[in-house]
């Protein structure tokens, strides 16, 4: 396979990884607070895989006489009018990757807002419990227990 074909294949894989990253990012907007850590871990693994694909693209581009133009094209860091015609497929594939990455940036803002909201909610609950006298909390906890007429839990 030629260099352009190899880069396009790697860019397609990179786009798929970004799509997975986006899926987990969107899940963080709606999942339970306990599940967020799992999605953060999965996203970190995917980010590592994306970095590896970028490095592999860089190695392939380094082998070319015009390697810098190849890499900038694949990374969408070049204007279309500067792209040689033979690299147009690489440019298009790079643009597809970039569009998914831009969507993720927007979702990230929403995720950060949700995390801040969850953090503030947790702080509020902590403050609420700190202000509750211990005996009152103890009595309210006892109120949650079913009454069976015994004063002990039956183990004594």
CSV table of C-alpha atoms in Angstrom, one decimal:
chain,number,residue,atom,x,y,z
A,1,UNK,CA,0.0,0.0,0.0
A,2,UNK,CA,1.3,3.4,-0.8
A,3,UNK,CA,2.0,6.2,1.7
A,4,UNK,CA,-1.2,8.1,1.0
A,5,UNK,CA,-3.3,4.9,1.4
A,6,UNK,CA,-1.6,4.0,4.7
A,7,UNK,CA,-2.2,7.4,6.1
A,8,UNK,CA,-5.9,7.3,5.0
A,9,UNK,CA,-6.3,3.9,6.7
A,10,UNK,CA,-4.8,5.2,9.9
A,11,UNK,CA,-6.9,8.4,9.8
A,12,UNK,CA,-10.0,6.2,9.4
A,13,UNK,CA,-8.9,4.2,12.5
A,14,UNK,CA,-8.3,7.5,14.3
A,15,UNK,CA,-11.8,8.7,13.4
A,16,UNK,CA,-13.3,5.5,14.8
A,17,UNK,CA,-11.3,6.0,18.0
A,18,UNK,CA,-12.6,9.6,18.3
A,19,UNK,CA,-16.1,8.4,17.7
A,20,UNK,CA,-15.7,5.9,20.6
A,21,UNK,CA,-14.3,8.7,22.7
A,22,UNK,CA,-17.2,10.9,21.8
A,23,UNK,CA,-19.7,8.1,22.8
A,24,UNK,CA,-18.1,7.8,26.2
A,25,UNK,CA,-18.1,11.6,26.6
A,26,UNK,CA,-21.8,11.7,25.8
A,27,UNK,CA,-22.5,8.9,28.2
A,28,UNK,CA,-20.9,11.0,31.0
A,29,UNK,CA,-23.7,13.5,30.5
A,30,UNK,CA,-26.4,11.1,31.5
A,31,UNK,CA,-24.9,8.3,33.6
A,32,UNK,CA,-25.0,7.9,37.3
A,33,UNK,CA,-22.3,9.6,39.3
A,34,UNK,CA,-20.7,6.2,40.2
A,35,UNK,CA,-20.3,5.3,36.5
A,36,UNK,CA,-18.3,8.5,35.6
A,37,UNK,CA,-15.0,7.1,36.7
A,38,UNK,CA,-15.4,4.1,34.4
A,39,UNK,CA,-16.0,6.4,31.4
A,40,UNK,CA,-13.0,8.6,32.3
A,41,UNK,CA,-10.8,5.4,32.4
A,42,UNK,CA,-12.2,4.2,29.1
A,43,UNK,CA,-11.6,7.6,27.5
A,44,UNK,CA,-8.0,7.7,28.8
A,45,UNK,CA,-7.3,4.3,27.1
A,46,UNK,CA,-8.8,5.6,23.8
A,47,UNK,CA,-6.8,8.8,24.1
A,48,UNK,CA,-3.6,6.7,24.3
A,49,UNK,CA,-4.6,4.7,21.3
A,50,UNK,CA,-5.3,8.0,19.4
A,51,UNK,CA,-1.8,9.2,20.3
A,52,UNK,CA,-0.3,6.0,19.1
A,53,UNK,CA,-2.1,6.4,15.7
A,54,UNK,CA,-0.8,10.0,15.4
A,55,UNK,CA,2.7,8.8,16.1
A,56,UNK,CA,2.4,6.1,13.5
A,57,UNK,CA,1.2,8.6,11.0
A,58,UNK,CA,4.1,10.8,11.9
A,59,UNK,CA,6.6,8.0,11.3
A,60,UNK,CA,5.1,7.3,7.9
A,61,UNK,CA,5.2,11.0,7.0
A,62,UNK,CA,8.9,11.2,8.1
A,63,UNK,CA,9.7,8.7,5.4
A,64,UNK,CA,8.5,11.1,2.7
A,65,UNK,CA,10.5,13.8,1.0
A,66,UNK,CA,7.7,16.3,1.8
A,67,UNK,CA,6.9,14.7,5.2
A,68,UNK,CA,6.0,18.0,6.8
A,69,UNK,CA,3.3,18.7,4.3
A,70,UNK,CA,2.0,15.1,4.6
A,71,UNK,CA,1.8,15.4,8.4
A,72,UNK,CA,0.2,18.9,8.4
A,73,UNK,CA,-2.3,17.6,5.8
A,74,UNK,CA,-3.2,14.6,7.9
A,75,UNK,CA,-3.5,16.7,11.0
A,76,UNK,CA,-5.7,19.3,9.3
A,77,UNK,CA,-3.1,22.0,10.1
A,78,UNK,CA,-2.9,23.3,6.5
A,79,UNK,CA,-5.1,25.3,4.2
A,80,UNK,CA,-6.7,23.4,1.4
A,81,UNK,CA,-5.1,25.6,-1.3
A,82,UNK,CA,-1.6,24.6,0.0
A,83,UNK,CA,-2.4,20.8,-0.3
A,84,UNK,CA,-0.9,19.1,-3.4
A,85,UNK,CA,-3.7,17.4,-5.4
A,86,UNK,CA,-2.4,13.9,-4.6
A,87,UNK,CA,-2.9,14.6,-0.9
A,88,UNK,CA,-6.6,15.6,-1.2
A,89,UNK,CA,-7.8,12.2,0.1
A,90,UNK,CA,-5.5,12.7,3.2
A,91,UNK,CA,-6.9,16.2,3.7
A,92,UNK,CA,-10.5,15.0,3.5
A,93,UNK,CA,-9.8,12.1,6.0
A,94,UNK,CA,-8.0,14.6,8.3
A,95,UNK,CA,-11.0,16.9,8.1
A,96,UNK,CA,-13.4,14.1,9.1
A,97,UNK,CA,-11.2,13.4,12.2
A,98,UNK,CA,-11.1,17.1,13.0
A,99,UNK,CA,-14.9,17.4,12.8
A,100,UNK,CA,-15.4,14.6,15.4
A,101,UNK,CA,-12.8,16.2,17.6
A,102,UNK,CA,-14.6,19.6,17.4
A,103,UNK,CA,-17.9,17.9,18.5
A,104,UNK,CA,-16.1,16.4,21.4
A,105,UNK,CA,-14.8,19.8,22.5
A,106,UNK,CA,-18.4,21.0,22.7
A,107,UNK,CA,-19.5,17.9,24.7
A,108,UNK,CA,-16.5,18.3,27.0
A,109,UNK,CA,-17.8,21.7,28.1
A,110,UNK,CA,-21.2,20.1,29.0
A,111,UNK,CA,-19.4,17.3,30.9
A,112,UNK,CA,-17.4,19.8,32.9
A,113,UNK,CA,-20.6,21.6,33.8
A,114,UNK,CA,-22.2,18.4,34.9
A,115,UNK,CA,-19.1,17.4,37.0
A,116,UNK,CA,-19.2,20.8,38.7
A,117,UNK,CA,-22.9,20.4,39.4
A,118,UNK,CA,-22.3,17.0,40.9
A,119,UNK,CA,-19.4,18.3,43.0
A,120,UNK,CA,-21.5,21.2,44.3
A,121,UNK,CA,-24.4,18.8,45.1
A,122,UNK,CA,-22.0,16.6,47.1
A,123,UNK,CA,-20.6,19.6,49.0
A,124,UNK,CA,-24.1,20.7,49.8
A,125,UNK,CA,-24.9,17.2,51.2
A,126,UNK,CA,-21.7,17.2,53.3
A,127,UNK,CA,-22.5,20.7,54.7
A,128,UNK,CA,-26.1,19.6,55.4
A,129,UNK,CA,-24.9,16.5,57.3
A,130,UNK,CA,-22.2,18.5,59.2
A,131,UNK,CA,-24.9,20.9,60.5
A,132,UNK,CA,-27.1,18.1,61.7
A,133,UNK,CA,-26.5,17.3,65.4
A,134,UNK,CA,-25.3,13.7,65.8
A,135,UNK,CA,-28.1,12.7,68.0
A,136,UNK,CA,-30.7,13.9,65.6
A,137,UNK,CA,-29.0,12.0,62.8
A,138,UNK,CA,-28.9,8.9,65.0
A,139,UNK,CA,-32.6,9.2,65.8
A,140,UNK,CA,-33.5,9.8,62.2
A,141,UNK,CA,-31.5,6.7,61.3
A,142,UNK,CA,-33.4,4.7,63.9
A,143,UNK,CA,-36.6,5.9,62.3
A,144,UNK,CA,-35.6,4.1,59.1
A,145,UNK,CA,-35.4,0.7,60.9
A,146,UNK,CA,-38.4,-1.5,61.0
A,147,UNK,CA,-39.9,-1.8,64.5
A,148,UNK,CA,-40.5,-5.4,65.7
A,149,UNK,CA,-41.0,-4.6,69.3
A,150,UNK,CA,-37.5,-5.5,70.4
A,151,UNK,CA,-35.0,-2.8,71.6
A,152,UNK,CA,-32.1,-4.9,70.3
A,153,UNK,CA,-31.3,-6.1,66.9
A,154,UNK,CA,-31.9,-9.7,68.0
A,155,UNK,CA,-28.2,-10.6,68.2
A,156,UNK,CA,-27.8,-9.9,71.9
